[in-house]
Every structure is written in C-alpha cells, then in structure tokens.
Coordinates of C-alpha atoms in Angstrom, one line a residue:
Chain A
M1 CA 69.3 37.1 -31.2
D2 CA 66.5 34.8 -30.1
S3 CA 66.1 34.7 -26.3
A4 CA 65.9 31.0 -25.1
L5 CA 65.4 31.9 -21.5
Q6 CA 64.5 35.2 -19.8
Y7 CA 63.9 35.5 -16.0
D8 CA 63.3 38.9 -14.4
G9 CA 63.2 39.1 -10.6
V10 CA 61.9 35.5 -10.5
S11 CA 61.3 33.5 -7.3
V12 CA 60.6 29.8 -7.5
G13 CA 59.6 27.2 -4.8
Y14 CA 57.2 24.7 -3.6
H15 CA 53.7 25.1 -2.0
G16 CA 54.1 28.9 -2.0
T17 CA 57.4 28.9 -0.1
P18 CA 60.3 30.3 -2.2
V19 CA 63.5 28.2 -2.4
L20 CA 65.4 30.6 -4.7
T21 CA 64.7 34.4 -5.2
H22 CA 65.9 37.4 -7.2
V23 CA 66.8 35.4 -10.4
D24 CA 67.6 37.5 -13.4
L25 CA 68.7 35.6 -16.5
D26 CA 68.9 36.3 -20.2
L27 CA 70.2 33.4 -22.3
A28 CA 70.4 33.6 -26.1
A29 CA 70.4 30.7 -28.5
G30 CA 73.7 28.9 -28.6
Q31 CA 74.8 30.3 -25.2
S32 CA 75.5 28.2 -22.2
L33 CA 74.8 29.0 -18.6
A34 CA 76.2 27.3 -15.5
L35 CA 74.2 27.4 -12.3
V36 CA 76.8 27.3 -9.5
G37 CA 76.1 26.9 -5.8
P38 CA 76.4 24.6 -2.9
N39 CA 74.0 21.6 -2.3
G40 CA 70.5 22.8 -1.5
A41 CA 71.2 26.2 -3.1
G42 CA 68.1 25.8 -5.3
K43 CA 69.8 24.8 -8.6
S44 CA 67.5 21.8 -9.3
T45 CA 64.5 23.8 -8.3
L46 CA 65.4 26.6 -10.8
I47 CA 65.9 24.0 -13.5
K48 CA 62.5 22.4 -12.8
S49 CA 60.9 25.9 -12.9
V50 CA 62.2 26.3 -16.5
L51 CA 60.8 22.9 -17.3
G52 CA 57.4 24.0 -16.0
L53 CA 57.4 21.5 -13.2
V54 CA 57.9 23.9 -10.3
P55 CA 55.8 27.1 -10.2
V56 CA 57.2 30.6 -10.7
L57 CA 56.1 32.4 -7.5
G58 CA 57.0 35.9 -8.6
G59 CA 58.6 38.0 -11.3
T60 CA 58.3 37.3 -15.1
A61 CA 59.6 34.2 -16.7
S62 CA 59.8 33.4 -20.4
V63 CA 61.0 30.1 -21.8
L64 CA 61.5 29.9 -25.6
G65 CA 59.3 32.9 -25.9
V66 CA 56.3 31.7 -23.8
S67 CA 55.6 31.0 -20.2
P68 CA 57.3 28.0 -18.6
A69 CA 54.0 26.1 -18.3
A70 CA 53.2 26.7 -22.0
A71 CA 56.8 25.7 -22.9
R72 CA 56.5 22.3 -21.1
G73 CA 57.8 19.6 -23.3
L74 CA 59.7 21.9 -25.5
A75 CA 62.9 22.1 -23.5
G76 CA 65.1 19.1 -23.1
Y77 CA 66.1 17.7 -19.7
V78 CA 68.9 15.4 -18.6
P79 CA 68.3 14.2 -15.0
Q80 CA 71.0 12.8 -12.7
T81 CA 71.5 9.2 -13.6
D82 CA 71.4 8.0 -9.9
T83 CA 67.7 8.9 -9.7
L84 CA 66.9 6.1 -12.1
D85 CA 66.4 2.4 -11.3
A86 CA 69.5 0.5 -12.6
D87 CA 67.6 -2.8 -12.6
F88 CA 65.0 -1.6 -15.1
P89 CA 64.9 -3.8 -18.1
V90 CA 65.5 -1.3 -21.0
S91 CA 68.4 -1.1 -23.4
A92 CA 70.4 2.1 -24.0
R93 CA 68.7 2.3 -27.4
Q94 CA 65.2 2.2 -25.8
V95 CA 66.1 4.9 -23.4
V96 CA 67.4 7.2 -26.2
M97 CA 64.2 6.4 -28.2
M98 CA 62.2 7.9 -25.3
G99 CA 63.6 11.2 -26.6
R100 CA 61.6 10.7 -29.8
Y101 CA 58.3 9.7 -28.1
R102 CA 56.8 13.2 -28.3
E103 CA 57.7 13.4 -32.0
I104 CA 56.3 9.8 -32.6
G105 CA 53.1 10.5 -30.7
W106 CA 50.7 7.8 -29.3
W107 CA 49.7 5.8 -32.3
R108 CA 52.3 5.4 -35.0
P109 CA 55.3 3.0 -34.8
A110 CA 58.8 4.4 -34.8
R111 CA 60.0 5.2 -38.3
A112 CA 63.4 4.9 -39.9
A113 CA 64.0 8.6 -39.2
D114 CA 63.4 8.0 -35.5
R115 CA 65.8 5.1 -35.5
R116 CA 68.4 7.1 -37.4
A117 CA 68.0 10.0 -34.9
V118 CA 68.6 7.6 -32.0
A119 CA 71.7 6.0 -33.6
E120 CA 73.1 9.5 -34.4
A121 CA 72.5 10.7 -30.8
L122 CA 74.3 7.6 -29.4
D123 CA 77.1 8.2 -31.8
R124 CA 77.4 11.8 -30.6
V125 CA 78.1 10.7 -27.1
G126 CA 80.4 7.9 -28.2
L127 CA 78.2 5.0 -27.3
A128 CA 77.2 3.7 -30.7
D129 CA 78.6 0.3 -29.8
R130 CA 76.6 0.0 -26.5
A131 CA 73.1 0.5 -28.1
G132 CA 71.9 -3.0 -27.3
H133 CA 73.3 -3.1 -23.7
R134 CA 70.9 -2.9 -20.8
F135 CA 71.0 0.6 -19.3
G136 CA 71.7 -0.6 -15.8
T137 CA 74.8 -2.6 -16.9
L138 CA 76.5 0.6 -18.1
S139 CA 78.9 2.6 -15.9
G140 CA 77.5 5.7 -14.2
G141 CA 79.3 8.0 -16.8
Q142 CA 77.9 5.9 -19.7
R143 CA 74.4 6.1 -18.3
Q144 CA 74.7 9.9 -18.0
R145 CA 75.8 9.9 -21.7
V146 CA 72.8 7.8 -22.7
L147 CA 70.5 10.3 -20.9
L148 CA 72.3 13.1 -22.8
A149 CA 71.8 11.2 -26.1
R150 CA 68.1 10.9 -25.2
A151 CA 67.9 14.7 -24.9
I152 CA 69.8 15.2 -28.2
A153 CA 67.5 12.8 -30.0
A154 CA 64.6 15.2 -29.2
E155 CA 66.5 18.1 -30.8
P156 CA 65.5 20.7 -28.3
R157 CA 66.4 24.4 -28.7
L158 CA 67.0 24.7 -24.9
L159 CA 68.6 21.9 -22.9
L160 CA 68.8 21.7 -19.1
L161 CA 71.2 19.4 -17.3
D162 CA 71.1 18.6 -13.6
E163 CA 74.7 18.0 -12.4
P164 CA 75.8 16.2 -15.6
F165 CA 79.3 15.6 -14.3
N166 CA 78.5 14.2 -10.9
G167 CA 80.3 10.9 -10.3
V168 CA 81.3 10.7 -14.0
D169 CA 84.7 9.2 -15.1
A170 CA 87.2 11.2 -17.1
V171 CA 86.3 9.5 -20.4
S172 CA 82.6 10.2 -20.1
Q173 CA 83.3 13.7 -18.9
E174 CA 85.2 14.4 -22.1
A175 CA 82.5 12.8 -24.2
I176 CA 79.8 14.9 -22.5
A177 CA 81.7 18.1 -22.7
G178 CA 82.4 17.5 -26.5
A179 CA 78.7 16.7 -27.2
L180 CA 77.6 19.9 -25.3
R181 CA 80.0 22.1 -27.3
Q182 CA 78.6 20.6 -30.5
L183 CA 75.1 21.5 -29.3
T184 CA 75.9 25.1 -28.5
A185 CA 77.7 25.4 -31.9
A186 CA 74.5 24.3 -33.5
G187 CA 72.5 26.9 -31.7
T188 CA 71.1 25.0 -28.7
A189 CA 71.0 27.0 -25.5
L190 CA 72.3 25.2 -22.4
V191 CA 71.7 25.4 -18.7
L192 CA 73.7 23.1 -16.5
S193 CA 73.9 23.0 -12.7
T194 CA 77.3 22.1 -11.1
H195 CA 79.2 22.6 -8.0
D196 CA 82.4 22.1 -9.9
L197 CA 83.9 25.5 -10.7
A198 CA 86.3 24.1 -13.3
V199 CA 83.4 22.8 -15.3
A200 CA 81.7 26.2 -15.1
R201 CA 84.8 28.0 -16.3
D202 CA 85.5 25.5 -19.1
L203 CA 82.0 25.2 -20.5
A204 CA 79.9 28.2 -19.7
D205 CA 79.5 31.6 -21.4
L206 CA 77.6 32.8 -18.3
V207 CA 77.7 31.8 -14.7
C208 CA 74.9 32.3 -12.3
L209 CA 75.9 32.1 -8.6
V210 CA 73.0 31.0 -6.4
N211 CA 72.4 30.1 -2.8
G212 CA 68.9 30.8 -1.7
R213 CA 69.0 33.8 -3.9
Q214 CA 70.9 34.9 -7.0
W215 CA 74.2 36.5 -5.9
A216 CA 75.8 37.2 -9.3
V217 CA 75.4 36.5 -13.0
G218 CA 77.9 37.2 -15.8
P219 CA 80.9 35.8 -17.6
P220 CA 83.0 33.3 -15.6
A221 CA 85.9 35.7 -15.2
E222 CA 83.6 38.2 -13.5
T223 CA 81.6 35.9 -11.4
L224 CA 84.0 33.2 -10.3
T225 CA 86.0 35.5 -8.1
V226 CA 87.0 35.0 -4.5
A227 CA 84.9 37.9 -3.3
K228 CA 81.7 36.9 -5.2
L229 CA 82.1 33.2 -4.2
R230 CA 82.6 34.1 -0.6
E231 CA 79.5 36.3 -0.7
A232 CA 77.4 33.5 -2.2
Y233 CA 78.8 30.5 -0.2
G234 CA 79.6 32.3 3.1
D235 CA 83.1 31.9 4.3
R236 CA 83.1 28.2 4.2
G237 CA 84.1 26.0 1.2
V238 CA 85.5 28.6 -1.1
L239 CA 89.2 27.7 -0.9
V240 CA 88.9 24.7 -3.2
E241 CA 90.2 25.3 -6.7
L242 CA 91.1 29.0 -6.2
Chain B
M1 CA 46.4 -34.7 -22.7
I2 CA 43.8 -33.1 -25.0
E3 CA 40.9 -35.5 -24.2
P4 CA 39.7 -33.8 -21.0
F5 CA 39.2 -30.6 -23.0
T6 CA 36.7 -32.2 -25.3
A7 CA 34.3 -31.7 -22.4
P8 CA 32.6 -28.4 -23.2
F9 CA 33.0 -26.9 -19.7
M10 CA 36.8 -27.8 -19.8
A11 CA 37.2 -26.2 -23.2
R12 CA 35.4 -23.0 -22.0
A13 CA 37.6 -22.9 -18.9
L14 CA 40.7 -23.2 -21.1
A15 CA 39.4 -20.5 -23.5
E16 CA 38.8 -18.2 -20.5
M17 CA 42.3 -18.8 -19.2
V18 CA 43.9 -18.2 -22.6
L19 CA 42.0 -14.8 -22.9
L20 CA 43.2 -13.9 -19.5
A21 CA 46.7 -14.9 -20.4
L22 CA 46.7 -12.5 -23.4
V23 CA 45.9 -9.5 -21.2
C24 CA 47.6 -10.4 -17.9
G25 CA 51.0 -11.2 -19.6
P26 CA 51.5 -7.6 -20.9
V27 CA 49.7 -5.9 -18.0
S28 CA 51.8 -7.7 -15.5
V29 CA 54.9 -6.3 -17.1
F30 CA 53.8 -2.8 -16.2
V31 CA 52.6 -3.9 -12.7
F32 CA 56.0 -5.3 -12.1
A33 CA 58.0 -2.4 -13.6
R34 CA 55.9 0.2 -11.8
R35 CA 56.1 -1.8 -8.6
L36 CA 52.3 -1.8 -8.4
S37 CA 51.9 -5.3 -6.9
F38 CA 50.4 -3.9 -3.7
V39 CA 48.1 -1.6 -5.6
S40 CA 46.9 -4.5 -7.7
D41 CA 46.3 -6.5 -4.5
A42 CA 44.3 -3.6 -3.1
L43 CA 42.3 -3.4 -6.3
T44 CA 41.3 -7.0 -6.0
H45 CA 40.1 -6.4 -2.5
T46 CA 38.3 -3.2 -3.1
I47 CA 36.4 -4.7 -6.1
F48 CA 35.1 -7.3 -3.6
P49 CA 32.2 -5.2 -2.1
G50 CA 31.2 -4.1 -5.6
V51 CA 31.0 -7.8 -6.6
V52 CA 28.8 -8.5 -3.6
I53 CA 26.5 -5.5 -4.1
G54 CA 26.2 -6.3 -7.8
F55 CA 25.4 -10.0 -7.1
V56 CA 22.8 -9.1 -4.4
A57 CA 21.1 -6.6 -6.6
G58 CA 21.3 -8.3 -10.0
G59 CA 22.6 -11.9 -9.7
L60 CA 25.4 -13.0 -11.9
D61 CA 24.9 -10.2 -14.4
G62 CA 24.9 -7.6 -11.6
L63 CA 28.2 -9.0 -10.3
F64 CA 30.0 -7.9 -13.5
V65 CA 28.5 -4.4 -13.4
G66 CA 29.2 -4.1 -9.6
A67 CA 32.8 -5.2 -10.1
L68 CA 33.3 -2.7 -13.0
V69 CA 31.9 0.3 -11.0
A70 CA 33.9 -0.6 -7.9
G71 CA 37.1 -1.1 -10.0
L72 CA 36.8 2.2 -11.7
V73 CA 36.1 4.1 -8.5
T74 CA 39.0 2.4 -6.8
A75 CA 41.3 3.3 -9.7
V76 CA 40.4 6.9 -9.3
V77 CA 40.6 7.0 -5.5
L78 CA 44.0 5.2 -5.5
T79 CA 45.4 7.6 -8.1
V80 CA 44.3 10.6 -6.1
L81 CA 45.4 9.2 -2.8
T82 CA 48.9 8.2 -3.9
R83 CA 49.5 11.4 -5.9
G84 CA 50.2 14.3 -3.5
A85 CA 52.7 12.1 -1.5
R86 CA 51.1 13.6 1.6
V87 CA 50.3 10.1 2.8
S88 CA 52.7 7.3 1.9
D89 CA 51.6 5.1 -1.0
D90 CA 51.5 2.0 1.2
A91 CA 49.6 3.4 4.1
A92 CA 46.9 5.0 1.8
T93 CA 46.6 1.8 -0.2
A94 CA 46.3 -0.4 2.9
V95 CA 43.6 1.8 4.4
V96 CA 41.5 1.6 1.2
L97 CA 42.1 -2.1 0.9
T98 CA 41.1 -3.1 4.4
A99 CA 38.1 -0.7 4.6
M100 CA 36.6 -1.9 1.3
F101 CA 37.2 -5.6 2.0
S102 CA 35.5 -5.3 5.4
I103 CA 32.5 -3.7 3.8
G104 CA 32.3 -6.6 1.3
V105 CA 32.5 -9.2 4.1
V106 CA 29.8 -7.4 6.1
L107 CA 27.5 -7.3 3.0
V108 CA 28.0 -10.9 2.1
S109 CA 27.6 -12.2 5.7
R110 CA 24.0 -10.9 5.6
R111 CA 23.1 -13.6 3.1
S112 CA 22.0 -17.1 4.0
S113 CA 24.3 -18.8 1.5
Y114 CA 27.2 -16.9 3.0
T115 CA 29.9 -19.5 2.8
S116 CA 29.4 -20.7 -0.7
D117 CA 28.9 -17.1 -2.0
L118 CA 32.1 -16.0 -0.3
T119 CA 34.1 -18.9 -1.7
S120 CA 33.0 -18.2 -5.3
F121 CA 33.7 -14.5 -5.0
L122 CA 37.1 -15.0 -3.6
F123 CA 38.2 -18.0 -5.6
G124 CA 36.1 -17.9 -8.7
R125 CA 34.3 -20.6 -10.6
L126 CA 36.5 -21.4 -13.5
L127 CA 34.7 -24.5 -14.5
T128 CA 31.3 -22.9 -14.8
V129 CA 32.1 -20.0 -17.1
T130 CA 29.4 -19.5 -19.8
P131 CA 30.0 -18.6 -23.4
G132 CA 28.4 -15.2 -22.6
Q133 CA 31.0 -14.6 -19.8
I134 CA 33.8 -15.6 -22.2
A135 CA 32.5 -13.0 -24.7
E136 CA 32.6 -10.4 -21.9
T137 CA 36.1 -11.3 -21.1
A138 CA 37.1 -11.1 -24.7
V139 CA 35.6 -7.6 -25.0
L140 CA 37.4 -6.4 -21.9
A141 CA 40.6 -8.0 -23.1
A142 CA 40.4 -6.1 -26.3
V143 CA 39.7 -2.8 -24.6
V144 CA 42.6 -3.4 -22.2
L145 CA 45.1 -4.4 -24.9
V146 CA 44.2 -1.3 -27.1
A147 CA 44.5 1.0 -24.0
L148 CA 47.8 -0.6 -23.2
L149 CA 49.1 -0.3 -26.7
I150 CA 48.2 3.4 -27.0
G151 CA 49.7 4.2 -23.6
A152 CA 52.7 1.8 -23.8
R153 CA 55.4 4.4 -24.7
A154 CA 54.2 7.0 -22.3
L155 CA 53.8 4.5 -19.5
L156 CA 57.2 3.1 -20.1
F157 CA 58.8 6.6 -20.0
R158 CA 56.9 7.5 -16.9
T159 CA 57.8 4.2 -15.2
F160 CA 61.5 4.5 -16.0
D161 CA 62.0 8.2 -15.4
P162 CA 59.0 10.1 -13.9
A163 CA 60.8 13.5 -13.8
G164 CA 62.1 13.1 -17.4
A165 CA 58.6 12.1 -18.6
A166 CA 57.0 15.1 -16.9
A167 CA 59.7 17.4 -18.4
A168 CA 58.9 15.9 -21.8
G169 CA 55.3 17.1 -21.3
Y170 CA 53.6 13.9 -20.1
R171 CA 50.9 14.4 -17.4
I172 CA 52.0 11.9 -14.8
G173 CA 48.7 11.9 -12.8
R174 CA 46.8 11.0 -16.0
L175 CA 49.2 8.2 -16.9
D176 CA 48.9 6.7 -13.4
L177 CA 45.1 6.8 -13.7
W178 CA 45.4 5.2 -17.1
L179 CA 47.4 2.2 -15.7
N180 CA 45.2 1.9 -12.6
V181 CA 42.1 1.7 -14.8
I182 CA 43.8 -0.9 -17.0
V183 CA 44.6 -3.0 -13.9
A184 CA 41.1 -2.5 -12.6
L185 CA 39.6 -3.8 -15.9
V186 CA 41.8 -6.8 -15.8
V187 CA 40.6 -7.6 -12.3
V188 CA 37.0 -7.2 -13.4
A189 CA 37.6 -9.5 -16.4
A190 CA 39.2 -12.2 -14.3
V191 CA 37.0 -12.0 -11.2
R192 CA 34.3 -14.5 -12.1
A193 CA 36.8 -17.1 -13.4
V194 CA 39.5 -17.0 -10.7
G195 CA 38.0 -14.8 -8.0
T196 CA 39.2 -11.6 -6.5
I197 CA 42.0 -13.1 -4.5
L198 CA 43.7 -15.3 -7.1
V199 CA 43.6 -12.7 -9.9
V200 CA 46.4 -10.9 -8.2
A201 CA 48.6 -13.9 -8.9
L202 CA 48.0 -13.5 -12.6
L203 CA 49.0 -9.8 -12.4
I204 CA 52.2 -10.2 -10.4
V205 CA 53.7 -13.7 -10.9
P206 CA 54.0 -13.8 -14.8
A207 CA 56.3 -10.8 -15.2
A208 CA 58.3 -11.5 -12.1
A209 CA 58.9 -15.0 -13.4
A210 CA 59.7 -13.8 -16.9
R211 CA 62.2 -11.2 -15.5
M212 CA 64.3 -14.1 -14.2
I213 CA 65.1 -15.2 -17.8
T214 CA 65.0 -12.0 -19.9
D215 CA 66.1 -8.4 -19.7
R216 CA 63.6 -7.3 -22.4
L217 CA 60.2 -5.9 -21.7
A218 CA 58.5 -7.3 -24.9
A219 CA 60.0 -10.7 -24.2
M220 CA 58.7 -10.5 -20.6
A221 CA 55.1 -9.9 -21.9
V222 CA 55.3 -12.8 -24.3
I223 CA 56.8 -15.2 -21.7
G224 CA 54.3 -14.0 -19.1
T225 CA 51.4 -14.8 -21.4
L226 CA 52.8 -18.2 -22.2
L227 CA 53.3 -19.0 -18.5
I228 CA 49.7 -18.2 -17.7
A229 CA 48.3 -20.1 -20.7
G230 CA 50.6 -23.1 -19.8
A231 CA 49.6 -22.9 -16.1
G232 CA 46.0 -22.7 -17.2
Y233 CA 46.2 -25.8 -19.3
A234 CA 48.2 -27.8 -16.8
G235 CA 46.2 -26.6 -13.8
L236 CA 42.9 -27.6 -15.4
L237 CA 44.3 -30.9 -16.5
A238 CA 45.6 -31.5 -12.9
S239 CA 42.3 -30.7 -11.3
W240 CA 40.5 -32.9 -13.9
T241 CA 42.9 -35.8 -13.3
A242 CA 42.8 -35.4 -9.5
S243 CA 39.1 -35.6 -9.3
L244 CA 38.4 -38.3 -11.9
T245 CA 41.3 -40.6 -11.3
Y246 CA 42.0 -40.1 -7.6
G247 CA 38.7 -38.7 -6.4
I248 CA 40.4 -35.7 -4.9
A249 CA 38.6 -32.3 -5.2
L250 CA 41.2 -29.9 -6.4
T251 CA 39.9 -26.4 -7.2
S252 CA 40.9 -25.6 -10.7
A253 CA 41.7 -21.9 -10.2
S254 CA 44.0 -22.6 -7.3
S255 CA 45.8 -25.4 -9.3
V256 CA 46.5 -22.8 -12.0
V257 CA 47.9 -20.3 -9.5
L258 CA 50.0 -22.9 -7.7
L259 CA 51.5 -24.0 -11.0
L260 CA 52.3 -20.4 -11.9
V261 CA 54.0 -20.0 -8.5
A262 CA 55.9 -23.2 -9.1
A263 CA 57.1 -21.9 -12.5
Y264 CA 58.3 -18.8 -10.7
L265 CA 60.2 -20.8 -8.1
L266 CA 61.8 -23.0 -10.8
L267 CA 63.1 -20.0 -12.6
I268 CA 64.9 -18.5 -9.6
P269 CA 68.0 -20.6 -10.1
V270 CA 68.1 -19.4 -13.8
R271 CA 68.1 -15.8 -12.5
L272 CA 70.9 -16.5 -10.1
L273 CA 73.0 -18.1 -12.8
R274 CA 72.4 -15.2 -15.2
T275 CA 73.4 -12.5 -12.7
R276 CA 76.6 -14.1 -11.6
R277 CA 78.7 -11.9 -13.7
P278 CA 81.7 -9.7 -12.8
P279 CA 80.7 -6.5 -10.9
A280 CA 80.4 -3.2 -12.8
P281 CA 83.7 -1.4 -13.2
V282 CA 84.6 1.0 -10.4
E283 CA 84.9 4.6 -11.6
R284 CA 87.9 6.6 -10.9
N285 CA 89.1 10.0 -11.9
S286 CA 86.0 11.9 -11.1
P287 CA 86.6 15.6 -11.4
H288 CA 86.3 15.9 -7.6
E289 CA 88.9 13.3 -6.9
R290 CA 91.3 15.0 -9.4
A291 CA 90.7 18.4 -7.9

C-alpha cells in the first residue's frame, strides 16, 4: 500500500521550541486518522507541519513520499470556518473554485472542467443549491461544508481537516461525515483533529492521542480507553462520553 | 456639460482621470478586501520624499523617477516589516509613514519656492498634465492591470484565507509584496495629477462605496471605476464652473475627491437597507450539546 503520511519520532513547533514531540504515524491511502487531544495539545501544529507550514524539528517525516516542504500544495486542507471573514464578498462557488486555482494556474481562465469539478464538489457536500449564495450568509455548518467542497475540488490524495465538526449543526455533521466516507472509499487518506471522541470512534481507522507529546496511536478500540485517555489528558476531563 | 472639455487642458485632465479610474477601481477592491487602507496611506506619505528628491535633482521628469524608486523601496520595506508579526502592522506602518513624510518636509523646506512646491506635491496639478504625462500614466496603468490580472486569483485566495492559500502552495510573502508594489505603482501614476495626499482617496473610497451596493468583487471593481470617472468628470466641471461663472478658485483634484466622498455618503443608506434582513439561523444540536 502507498504511504500517504509517515512520521518517525517527529517533533514539531515554532521558532525551535517543540509544541508536540514523539510523533510516530503511518497512514496508508484510503485510511483515516483522528488526532485527539485537549485544546492546546498541538493538533493544529501537527496538521500544519504536514502541510509544510510549520517546521519539523526532529525525526523523519514523509508526506506523499516526499518531505513536507516538498509536498507543500499537494495535500488538501480544510481550516476552521471561524478563522475566515464572514463579511468577505465571495460566493460559495467562488470559494470552491479556489480549490481549482493551482490546477488552473496564473494565466488561463477557468474551463468547463473546472466549473464541473466545482459543481460536483458542492453537490458532494449537499450544497448544490447554495452555489450562488454569499459565503458569509451561510450557517457555520454550511460554511464548513463549502470549505470541504473546496478541498474536494482540488482532488488531493491526502486531506487534513482542523476540527471539522466544531460548532456544526446535525445536518451539516451528517453531510460532512458522508463526504469524508466517500473520500476514503475513493482512496484519499484523511487526517482530522477533534476533541469529540464519538467522532473519532465513528470516522477514524486510527486514533492518535496527543497532548504535548504522542501518548498512543492505533485503532479506536485500543486507544480510546479510560486508561489511555487518563494518561494523555491527566485526570481531568476524561469522564465525558465514557 | 461637454463644452468645458473642448478646452485642451480640460480634456487632458479628464483623460488622466479616466486612466486613473481604470486602475484605481480594481486595485481599490484589493486594498479594501485586504484592509490595506492604512498601508496605502503610508505609501502615499513615504513616496513624498522621493518626489521631492526627484524634483530637486531633475525637475518634473525627476519627480516621476523619484516617486517610482521611493514607492518600490517602501513596498519592500512595508512587506518585510509587517511580515514576521514581531511588530504590529499598524505600529510599523505608522513609524515608516511619519519618518519618511518628515524627511520630505525637511527636504522641501530648504527650497525658496517652499509653499507652492509643497502644495503641488501634496495636492497635484490636475489641470496642467501634459500629453507626455498622460502617456506615462497609461503605461503604468497597463502594467498595473496586467500584474493585477495575473495575480488576481492568488491575491483573492490569500486575502480570503491566508492559511488555506499557504497550504495550497502559495508564497504569502511574495503575494503581499506583489500587491504592495501594485499599490505603489498606482500612487506613482496618480501623484502628479492628484498629489500624494489625495491619491489615497482614489484607492480607498471607490471599493468602500461600491461594497455598499454589491456583494460581488467584479461588480465592485466596475462600480469603483465608474465612480472615479464620474467624480472626475463632475469635479472638473464643478471647478471650471466655479471659477468661470462665480470667480471662486476651486482646486480640481479636491473637487474630485469631495465628490467621491459624497458618493460614498449617499450610498450608506443603500447599504443599511440591504443589510436589514433576518439574522442568520441559530445553530442547535452541535455534537457537544447532544453529548
């Protein structure tokens, strides 16, 4: 099997100071990995390191067969929607088209194939009827789906999602989960961060427990145990959901 | 309404304003969306010493070169300063702005024709633009429009979602430099006609006014262009009428800017009416609430 993501003893962080250490991951095409940990555990930093935006300080990292820096632009990324300006004058369709920009390049206009890819991606997340709406007028869950559609339109082999279910309504949660299952079935490798254990159990083949360092990695049944969670989180905050 | 523009100097002034409208409309959309109003203001001030040095060294031709060099240097310095986020954007920009502007004032105050020079640098001489200067503006306008067209998608992506654009492989620092250089070139193109101070109005007001009546970026660029061209025409007409019919000296560039601002104010009620719609639906049933 192709390895989409391989981390061996990796530490990541800013300005030479590690935020997260001892990360060992091996993710194959079509597999999904949930990064689970409390706020400030280093989940977003780990995702940004895969994207080549935060340096790997130690260990060996390979993303789609090359170094994260060399793989920059190859992996897809779905940011949290609340980081974006809701007043920005762009339509949902325009946002999804951004996923095609690298393919389109600097010069040529968008072709029929690009527009088709955008329409299909919006359809995959159940928002075909909202294409012309301004991004900021959509609900939080719908905005998150538009950002997922943008990533789908780029057709990445590895997709990273930062807390895709944060503040998302039930309908959008179902739509996102369905689209993610379609992606893994088609061979896309997924990494998603979450502090919702139910999401991790339902969607992920592998769970990586992090909090300043990696505490455990493996199938949900082996990692989402009281003992392992207590180890990673400390004694606080583990009682929820168990 | 057309007759005043049969005078060659009025026709040249109008041609200059139309050229500026063609670039300032689209560029102002990015200035607005990237919230670069203050950076644009800074650029207009930092170009000022370049204008003075150029003028002292080479007269009116030197003015253009001086502005160009100062504009490009500022674009680079502002990009570098605001990049690492070690200093806040505002503080760094303000320091550069005031320092450079003071240098300009010191330089210009050494000249005997201090007051009239200062006035023309700050507020421009729209009515005395020459065909050669119009040609220069046209060349700069073409360069700016091509640069904007090439970078439009990347700049849009970076403006809307910096992290997403970086993840997609765009170099954010280079894109910021690109836009800063574009803004600098516009300021250089406009400096002789409307001066270093008033040019900032052409870069900020059109898109802000257009945003009141549209949610679409392309429409904002078109409306912004039409607003500048319209204000250019009406402002020139007003200053012509004021001076010929009523004997009042009304600076043409400031009439143009005042009319632009008036258009902005008139469009505010439209914005208020458009945004009076029901609030966005409140979301329930988040996984956390259910859990």
